[in-house]
Amino acid sequence: MALLKPVLVAAATVLVAVTAAVVVPASPEGDAAAPPAPPASAVFHPVVREAAARTGDYAAEYTVYRPADSDRVRGGLPVVVFGNGACRHTSNDELLTLETLLAAHGFVVVAIGGFDEPALTENGSPEPAVITDAITWAERENGRRGSALRNKLDTRRIGVAGHSCGGIEALVAGADPRVKSVLSLDSGFFADGTLGYGRENLRKLHTPTLFADGGPNDVAYANSGENYDLVTVPAVRVTNPAAGHTGFVYGQRDGNPDPGVREEAARVLVAWFDFTLNGNRAARGYFLGAGCGLCVTPGWTVTAKNF
């Protein structure tokens, strides 16, 4: 399941479109049966990065990554809200590449942090409202006159994700009934409730949840595994010990620059939300079943339960 080579966005810039040709076999019944949607990994849209319209009093400012050619997309686009490591609520440079790639594969990403804020070494505390307010923002934009996203979102398909401290925010926000999928990246609740949220919150999850971590050198490794063991929802845990705590985000393998690690992490993100928000069977096979796609990718281990 190869991702196409990404082109990074600059501020409020539309990229040159790159699309993958998808060949659908002819239906024996002619046009009566609609062809299945291609997997998200086979699609690559130009992406716009822009400031979220300030249409309400929210817990944070947001930056939006969206397909520039959304008029050509059949049906509404799923939404993924992304929280930053260190619970950075002002800047949002950390996950720029992953968020751009996710949007390029057909998702609208609402990132915590202001569009034109400089890169900051900010360290905050978990505020799950920054995630749930972003969902409310998306719902309002979908119906607001003048919105570039008006009637283009499918607010029945909303995922939440976060890295490190932002993963705790996403896990808490996963209790929201509007959420249909959760992704915890190098994160998890501490046994003693450090940062203000304990593992009792895992009982509030009601949707499929993915825990991704960078192995024993990842400071979140123990929490990731122990949280996975405790959840009762359908769950997957994926581990790549070469990544450590930030390799998925910054493209590092065993502490050395290697963008391939980040590309592999992007495949995981795209496939997870394609599976859990879009119901794509090919994406499901990336995580589940004998010889699953990620299972046979060198360096990765995969476990799953409750499916």
mmCIF file of C-alpha atoms in Angstrom:
data_model
loop_
_atom_site.group_PDB
_atom_site.id
_atom_site.type_symbol
_atom_site.label_atom_id
_atom_site.label_comp_id
_atom_site.label_asym_id
_atom_site.label_seq_id
_atom_site.Cartn_x
_atom_site.Cartn_y
_atom_site.Cartn_z
ATOM 1 C CA MET A 1 0.000 0.000 0.000
ATOM 2 C CA ALA A 2 2.363 2.679 -1.208
ATOM 3 C CA LEU A 3 1.794 6.361 -0.601
ATOM 4 C CA LEU A 4 2.683 8.639 -3.468
ATOM 5 C CA LYS A 5 5.541 11.065 -3.005
ATOM 6 C CA PRO A 6 4.169 14.065 -1.055
ATOM 7 C CA VAL A 7 4.494 17.718 -1.932
ATOM 8 C CA LEU A 8 4.439 19.868 1.225
ATOM 9 C CA VAL A 9 2.093 22.831 1.426
ATOM 10 C CA ALA A 10 3.138 26.379 2.062
ATOM 11 C CA ALA A 11 0.781 28.747 3.849
ATOM 12 C CA ALA A 12 -2.537 29.045 2.025
ATOM 13 C CA THR A 13 -0.994 27.616 -1.142
ATOM 14 C CA VAL A 14 -2.699 25.189 -3.483
ATOM 15 C CA LEU A 15 -0.382 22.443 -4.676
ATOM 16 C CA VAL A 16 -0.102 20.958 -8.119
ATOM 17 C CA ALA A 17 -2.472 18.004 -8.310
ATOM 18 C CA VAL A 18 -1.102 14.488 -8.285
ATOM 19 C CA THR A 19 -3.590 11.677 -8.691
ATOM 20 C CA ALA A 20 -3.301 7.941 -9.021
ATOM 21 C CA ALA A 21 -5.210 6.260 -11.796
ATOM 22 C CA VAL A 22 -7.626 3.660 -10.496
ATOM 23 C CA VAL A 23 -8.872 0.972 -12.858
ATOM 24 C CA VAL A 24 -12.207 -0.574 -11.892
ATOM 25 C CA PRO A 25 -13.233 -3.797 -13.626
ATOM 26 C CA ALA A 26 -16.432 -3.551 -15.602
ATOM 27 C CA SER A 27 -19.519 -4.699 -13.728
ATOM 28 C CA PRO A 28 -21.327 -7.647 -15.299
ATOM 29 C CA GLU A 29 -24.541 -5.778 -14.540
ATOM 30 C CA GLY A 30 -23.494 -2.646 -16.374
ATOM 31 C CA ASP A 31 -23.946 0.673 -14.629
ATOM 32 C CA ALA A 32 -26.486 -0.659 -12.137
ATOM 33 C CA ALA A 33 -23.812 -1.437 -9.529
ATOM 34 C CA ALA A 34 -21.572 1.460 -8.471
ATOM 35 C CA PRO A 35 -17.883 0.559 -8.300
ATOM 36 C CA PRO A 36 -16.368 0.482 -4.827
ATOM 37 C CA ALA A 37 -14.439 3.544 -3.772
ATOM 38 C CA PRO A 38 -10.684 3.161 -4.243
ATOM 39 C CA PRO A 39 -8.635 2.901 -1.065
ATOM 40 C CA ALA A 40 -7.531 6.273 0.274
ATOM 41 C CA SER A 41 -3.917 5.255 -0.293
ATOM 42 C CA ALA A 42 -4.581 5.178 -4.047
ATOM 43 C CA VAL A 43 -5.790 8.783 -4.160
ATOM 44 C CA PHE A 44 -3.695 11.932 -3.908
ATOM 45 C CA HIS A 45 -5.286 15.374 -3.834
ATOM 46 C CA PRO A 46 -3.734 18.823 -3.971
ATOM 47 C CA VAL A 47 -3.912 20.301 -0.485
ATOM 48 C CA VAL A 48 -4.756 23.720 0.919
ATOM 49 C CA ARG A 49 -3.487 24.756 4.361
ATOM 50 C CA GLU A 50 -5.458 27.666 5.766
ATOM 51 C CA ALA A 51 -6.618 29.352 8.939
ATOM 52 C CA ALA A 52 -9.893 28.083 10.324
ATOM 53 C CA ALA A 53 -12.637 30.687 10.130
ATOM 54 C CA ARG A 54 -13.193 32.279 13.521
ATOM 55 C CA THR A 55 -16.884 31.583 13.891
ATOM 56 C CA GLY A 56 -17.218 30.985 17.620
ATOM 57 C CA ASP A 57 -15.621 30.944 21.036
ATOM 58 C CA TYR A 58 -13.448 27.836 21.057
ATOM 59 C CA ALA A 59 -10.780 26.491 23.399
ATOM 60 C CA ALA A 60 -8.065 27.012 20.759
ATOM 61 C CA GLU A 61 -7.418 28.373 17.291
ATOM 62 C CA TYR A 62 -7.279 25.864 14.440
ATOM 63 C CA THR A 63 -5.534 25.305 11.135
ATOM 64 C CA VAL A 64 -7.250 23.329 8.386
ATOM 65 C CA TYR A 65 -5.702 21.006 5.805
ATOM 66 C CA ARG A 66 -8.168 20.071 3.067
ATOM 67 C CA PRO A 67 -8.252 18.685 -0.458
ATOM 68 C CA ALA A 68 -8.212 21.651 -2.826
ATOM 69 C CA ASP A 69 -10.350 19.792 -5.348
ATOM 70 C CA SER A 70 -13.119 18.822 -2.940
ATOM 71 C CA ASP A 71 -15.739 19.638 -5.602
ATOM 72 C CA ARG A 72 -14.515 16.525 -7.424
ATOM 73 C CA VAL A 73 -14.885 14.265 -4.381
ATOM 74 C CA ARG A 74 -17.994 12.102 -4.380
ATOM 75 C CA GLY A 75 -19.842 12.384 -1.080
ATOM 76 C CA GLY A 76 -18.802 14.200 2.076
ATOM 77 C CA LEU A 77 -15.224 14.191 3.338
ATOM 78 C CA PRO A 78 -14.389 12.578 6.676
ATOM 79 C CA VAL A 79 -12.858 14.804 9.354
ATOM 80 C CA VAL A 80 -9.845 14.093 11.581
ATOM 81 C CA VAL A 81 -8.906 16.378 14.483
ATOM 82 C CA PHE A 82 -5.217 16.280 15.470
ATOM 83 C CA GLY A 83 -3.635 17.265 18.803
ATOM 84 C CA ASN A 84 0.028 18.177 19.197
ATOM 85 C CA GLY A 85 2.788 16.720 21.287
ATOM 86 C CA ALA A 86 3.472 18.618 24.542
ATOM 87 C CA CYS A 87 -0.170 19.751 24.321
ATOM 88 C CA ARG A 88 0.875 22.721 22.218
ATOM 89 C CA HIS A 89 -2.262 24.749 21.742
ATOM 90 C CA THR A 90 -0.748 27.751 19.977
ATOM 91 C CA SER A 91 1.627 26.543 17.279
ATOM 92 C CA ASN A 92 1.001 23.453 15.165
ATOM 93 C CA ASP A 93 4.188 22.899 13.196
ATOM 94 C CA GLU A 94 5.000 19.514 14.746
ATOM 95 C CA LEU A 95 2.656 17.358 12.680
ATOM 96 C CA LEU A 96 2.586 19.421 9.477
ATOM 97 C CA THR A 97 3.857 16.634 7.211
ATOM 98 C CA LEU A 98 1.571 13.918 8.578
ATOM 99 C CA GLU A 99 -1.438 16.227 8.515
ATOM 100 C CA THR A 100 -0.693 17.274 4.924
ATOM 101 C CA LEU A 101 -0.404 13.660 3.799
ATOM 102 C CA LEU A 102 -3.633 12.697 5.532
ATOM 103 C CA ALA A 103 -5.471 15.534 3.799
ATOM 104 C CA ALA A 104 -3.912 14.566 0.463
ATOM 105 C CA HIS A 105 -5.525 11.152 0.772
ATOM 106 C CA GLY A 106 -9.048 12.524 1.124
ATOM 107 C CA PHE A 107 -9.535 13.714 4.698
ATOM 108 C CA VAL A 108 -10.153 17.152 6.149
ATOM 109 C CA VAL A 109 -7.723 17.664 9.026
ATOM 110 C CA VAL A 110 -8.441 20.203 11.746
ATOM 111 C CA ALA A 111 -5.175 20.825 13.611
ATOM 112 C CA ILE A 112 -4.924 22.426 17.020
ATOM 113 C CA GLY A 113 -3.031 25.731 16.815
ATOM 114 C CA GLY A 114 -3.141 29.018 14.940
ATOM 115 C CA PHE A 115 -2.315 29.158 11.257
ATOM 116 C CA ASP A 116 0.261 31.941 11.398
ATOM 117 C CA GLU A 117 1.749 31.287 14.819
ATOM 118 C CA PRO A 118 5.527 30.723 14.902
ATOM 119 C CA ALA A 119 7.016 27.385 15.877
ATOM 120 C CA LEU A 120 7.142 27.345 19.661
ATOM 121 C CA THR A 121 8.632 25.075 22.308
ATOM 122 C CA GLU A 122 5.366 25.352 24.193
ATOM 123 C CA ASN A 123 4.489 22.831 26.906
ATOM 124 C CA GLY A 124 0.880 22.728 28.003
ATOM 125 C CA SER A 125 -1.475 20.467 29.908
ATOM 126 C CA PRO A 126 -4.223 18.307 28.419
ATOM 127 C CA GLU A 127 -7.377 20.213 27.497
ATOM 128 C CA PRO A 128 -9.674 17.759 25.699
ATOM 129 C CA ALA A 129 -11.997 20.643 24.823
ATOM 130 C CA VAL A 130 -9.519 21.724 22.146
ATOM 131 C CA ILE A 131 -10.410 18.469 20.343
ATOM 132 C CA THR A 132 -14.162 18.462 20.917
ATOM 133 C CA ASP A 133 -14.457 22.163 20.058
ATOM 134 C CA ALA A 134 -12.731 21.413 16.750
ATOM 135 C CA ILE A 135 -15.489 18.895 16.009
ATOM 136 C CA THR A 136 -18.080 21.574 16.767
ATOM 137 C CA TRP A 137 -16.218 23.969 14.463
ATOM 138 C CA ALA A 138 -16.348 21.428 11.631
ATOM 139 C CA GLU A 139 -20.072 20.857 12.145
ATOM 140 C CA ARG A 140 -20.728 24.596 11.975
ATOM 141 C CA GLU A 141 -18.525 25.101 8.924
ATOM 142 C CA ASN A 142 -20.387 22.348 7.114
ATOM 143 C CA GLY A 143 -23.569 24.387 7.346
ATOM 144 C CA ARG A 144 -22.256 27.969 7.304
ATOM 145 C CA ARG A 145 -23.012 30.140 4.282
ATOM 146 C CA GLY A 146 -19.790 31.267 2.663
ATOM 147 C CA SER A 147 -17.743 28.420 4.098
ATOM 148 C CA ALA A 148 -15.348 26.678 1.717
ATOM 149 C CA LEU A 149 -16.427 23.459 3.413
ATOM 150 C CA ARG A 150 -20.176 24.017 3.257
ATOM 151 C CA ASN A 151 -21.952 20.707 2.595
ATOM 152 C CA LYS A 152 -18.599 19.048 1.867
ATOM 153 C CA LEU A 153 -18.034 17.283 5.191
ATOM 154 C CA ASP A 154 -19.513 14.062 6.461
ATOM 155 C CA THR A 155 -19.848 14.848 10.149
ATOM 156 C CA ARG A 156 -20.965 11.268 10.795
ATOM 157 C CA ARG A 157 -17.355 10.229 10.084
ATOM 158 C CA ILE A 158 -15.112 11.987 12.585
ATOM 159 C CA GLY A 159 -11.818 10.718 13.948
ATOM 160 C CA VAL A 160 -9.569 12.136 16.651
ATOM 161 C CA ALA A 161 -5.824 11.682 16.949
ATOM 162 C CA GLY A 162 -2.909 13.100 18.869
ATOM 163 C CA HIS A 163 0.781 12.739 19.512
ATOM 164 C CA SER A 164 2.139 12.265 23.060
ATOM 165 C CA CYS A 165 0.288 14.730 25.331
ATOM 166 C CA GLY A 166 -2.050 15.437 22.423
ATOM 167 C CA GLY A 167 -2.815 11.718 22.369
ATOM 168 C CA ILE A 168 -4.170 11.979 25.907
ATOM 169 C CA GLU A 169 -6.444 14.778 24.707
ATOM 170 C CA ALA A 170 -7.624 12.576 21.845
ATOM 171 C CA LEU A 171 -8.234 9.579 24.111
ATOM 172 C CA VAL A 172 -10.374 11.688 26.470
ATOM 173 C CA ALA A 173 -12.226 13.262 23.541
ATOM 174 C CA GLY A 174 -12.883 9.744 22.235
ATOM 175 C CA ALA A 175 -15.753 9.525 24.707
ATOM 176 C CA ASP A 176 -17.653 12.124 22.664
ATOM 177 C CA PRO A 177 -20.532 10.370 20.835
ATOM 178 C CA ARG A 178 -19.648 12.227 17.624
ATOM 179 C CA VAL A 179 -16.289 10.436 17.441
ATOM 180 C CA LYS A 180 -16.104 7.281 15.325
ATOM 181 C CA SER A 181 -12.373 6.474 15.535
ATOM 182 C CA VAL A 182 -9.421 7.230 17.831
ATOM 183 C CA LEU A 183 -5.668 7.157 17.188
ATOM 184 C CA SER A 184 -3.125 7.444 20.005
ATOM 185 C CA LEU A 185 0.364 8.193 18.665
ATOM 186 C CA ASP A 186 3.164 7.588 21.195
ATOM 187 C CA SER A 187 0.741 8.168 24.032
ATOM 188 C CA GLY A 188 -1.542 6.681 26.676
ATOM 189 C CA PHE A 189 -2.857 7.377 30.150
ATOM 190 C CA PHE A 190 -0.459 7.004 33.080
ATOM 191 C CA ALA A 191 -1.364 4.498 35.792
ATOM 192 C CA ASP A 192 -1.193 7.220 38.479
ATOM 193 C CA GLY A 193 -3.219 9.767 36.535
ATOM 194 C CA THR A 194 -0.242 12.002 35.722
ATOM 195 C CA LEU A 195 -1.363 15.023 33.662
ATOM 196 C CA GLY A 196 -4.788 14.891 35.239
ATOM 197 C CA TYR A 197 -6.456 12.000 33.420
ATOM 198 C CA GLY A 198 -6.413 8.381 34.595
ATOM 199 C CA ARG A 199 -6.975 5.059 32.935
ATOM 200 C CA GLU A 200 -10.611 5.002 34.019
ATOM 201 C CA ASN A 201 -11.172 7.128 30.917
ATOM 202 C CA LEU A 202 -10.440 4.073 28.769
ATOM 203 C CA ARG A 203 -13.825 2.670 29.820
ATOM 204 C CA LYS A 204 -15.505 5.614 28.080
ATOM 205 C CA LEU A 205 -14.145 4.757 24.652
ATOM 206 C CA HIS A 206 -16.845 3.458 22.324
ATOM 207 C CA THR A 207 -15.112 3.237 18.947
ATOM 208 C CA PRO A 208 -12.160 1.396 17.381
ATOM 209 C CA THR A 209 -8.883 2.675 18.805
ATOM 210 C CA LEU A 210 -5.334 2.399 17.490
ATOM 211 C CA PHE A 211 -2.256 2.649 19.719
ATOM 212 C CA ALA A 212 0.980 3.314 17.793
ATOM 213 C CA ASP A 213 4.332 3.537 19.548
ATOM 214 C CA GLY A 214 8.053 3.537 18.895
ATOM 215 C CA GLY A 215 9.130 0.604 21.040
ATOM 216 C CA PRO A 216 11.087 0.449 24.317
ATOM 217 C CA ASN A 217 12.951 3.707 23.602
ATOM 218 C CA ASP A 218 9.631 5.534 23.376
ATOM 219 C CA VAL A 219 8.766 7.090 26.748
ATOM 220 C CA ALA A 220 5.127 6.252 26.021
ATOM 221 C CA TYR A 221 5.829 2.583 25.210
ATOM 222 C CA ALA A 222 4.599 1.173 28.534
ATOM 223 C CA ASN A 223 1.502 3.373 28.608
ATOM 224 C CA SER A 224 0.674 2.516 25.014
ATOM 225 C CA GLY A 225 0.806 -1.216 25.677
ATOM 226 C CA GLU A 226 -0.946 -1.137 29.029
ATOM 227 C CA ASN A 227 -3.725 1.083 27.671
ATOM 228 C CA TYR A 228 -4.191 -1.311 24.748
ATOM 229 C CA ASP A 229 -4.449 -4.230 27.181
ATOM 230 C CA LEU A 230 -7.168 -2.449 29.187
ATOM 231 C CA VAL A 231 -9.518 -1.234 26.458
ATOM 232 C CA THR A 232 -12.641 -3.244 25.696
ATOM 233 C CA VAL A 233 -13.392 -1.668 22.315
ATOM 234 C CA PRO A 234 -11.982 -3.082 19.065
ATOM 235 C CA ALA A 235 -8.334 -2.084 19.192
ATOM 236 C CA VAL A 236 -5.043 -2.414 17.354
ATOM 237 C CA ARG A 237 -1.542 -1.836 18.681
ATOM 238 C CA VAL A 238 1.316 -1.239 16.252
ATOM 239 C CA THR A 239 4.958 -0.854 17.240
ATOM 240 C CA ASN A 240 8.156 0.039 15.413
ATOM 241 C CA PRO A 241 11.091 0.046 17.865
ATOM 242 C CA ALA A 242 13.288 2.053 15.506
ATOM 243 C CA ALA A 243 11.062 5.116 15.839
ATOM 244 C CA GLY A 244 11.345 5.984 19.510
ATOM 245 C CA HIS A 245 9.083 8.766 20.727
ATOM 246 C CA THR A 246 9.333 11.172 17.793
ATOM 247 C CA GLY A 247 10.561 9.158 14.805
ATOM 248 C CA PHE A 248 7.089 8.864 13.271
ATOM 249 C CA VAL A 249 6.682 12.630 13.426
ATOM 250 C CA TYR A 250 10.135 13.872 12.436
ATOM 251 C CA GLY A 251 11.290 11.024 10.216
ATOM 252 C CA GLN A 252 13.984 9.385 12.324
ATOM 253 C CA ARG A 253 15.088 5.759 12.482
ATOM 254 C CA ASP A 254 17.225 4.806 15.480
ATOM 255 C CA GLY A 255 17.833 8.500 16.052
ATOM 256 C CA ASN A 256 19.097 9.171 12.527
ATOM 257 C CA PRO A 257 17.263 11.109 9.802
ATOM 258 C CA ASP A 258 15.156 8.755 7.692
ATOM 259 C CA PRO A 259 11.947 10.113 6.130
ATOM 260 C CA GLY A 260 10.936 6.535 5.309
ATOM 261 C CA VAL A 261 9.816 6.054 8.915
ATOM 262 C CA ARG A 262 7.475 9.014 8.650
ATOM 263 C CA GLU A 263 6.126 7.699 5.340
ATOM 264 C CA GLU A 264 5.378 4.369 7.009
ATOM 265 C CA ALA A 265 3.613 6.207 9.843
ATOM 266 C CA ALA A 266 1.572 8.146 7.286
ATOM 267 C CA ARG A 267 0.484 4.855 5.714
ATOM 268 C CA VAL A 268 -0.698 3.727 9.135
ATOM 269 C CA LEU A 269 -2.709 6.915 9.669
ATOM 270 C CA VAL A 270 -4.282 6.837 6.218
ATOM 271 C CA ALA A 271 -5.143 3.137 6.398
ATOM 272 C CA TRP A 272 -6.544 3.386 9.937
ATOM 273 C CA PHE A 273 -8.960 6.185 9.146
ATOM 274 C CA ASP A 274 -9.798 4.698 5.751
ATOM 275 C CA PHE A 275 -10.725 1.491 7.565
ATOM 276 C CA THR A 276 -12.599 2.946 10.529
ATOM 277 C CA LEU A 277 -14.214 6.015 8.939
ATOM 278 C CA ASN A 278 -14.669 4.891 5.331
ATOM 279 C CA GLY A 279 -15.185 1.168 5.912
ATOM 280 C CA ASN A 280 -12.619 0.286 3.260
ATOM 281 C CA ARG A 281 -11.923 -3.452 3.268
ATOM 282 C CA ALA A 282 -8.471 -3.107 1.722
ATOM 283 C CA ALA A 283 -7.506 -0.748 4.538
ATOM 284 C CA ARG A 284 -8.934 -3.204 7.076
ATOM 285 C CA GLY A 285 -6.557 -5.813 5.679
ATOM 286 C CA TYR A 286 -3.628 -3.537 6.486
ATOM 287 C CA PHE A 287 -4.167 -4.303 10.190
ATOM 288 C CA LEU A 288 -6.228 -7.471 10.498
ATOM 289 C CA GLY A 289 -5.888 -11.033 9.308
ATOM 290 C CA ALA A 290 -3.038 -13.395 8.578
ATOM 291 C CA GLY A 291 -0.347 -11.624 6.582
ATOM 292 C CA CYS A 292 -1.876 -8.186 7.091
ATOM 293 C CA GLY A 293 -0.143 -5.427 5.161
ATOM 294 C CA LEU A 294 1.544 -3.843 8.156
ATOM 295 C CA CYS A 295 2.325 -7.275 9.656
ATOM 296 C CA VAL A 296 4.655 -8.036 6.757
ATOM 297 C CA THR A 297 6.274 -4.583 6.703
ATOM 298 C CA PRO A 298 9.831 -4.920 8.072
ATOM 299 C CA GLY A 299 10.278 -3.552 11.584
ATOM 300 C CA TRP A 300 6.611 -3.489 12.578
ATOM 301 C CA THR A 301 4.634 -5.666 14.954
ATOM 302 C CA VAL A 302 0.846 -5.680 15.036
ATOM 303 C CA THR A 303 -1.645 -7.028 17.555
ATOM 304 C CA ALA A 304 -5.424 -6.666 17.465
ATOM 305 C CA LYS A 305 -8.413 -7.633 19.577
ATOM 306 C CA ASN A 306 -12.206 -7.412 19.803
ATOM 307 C CA PHE A 307 -12.841 -7.220 16.076
#
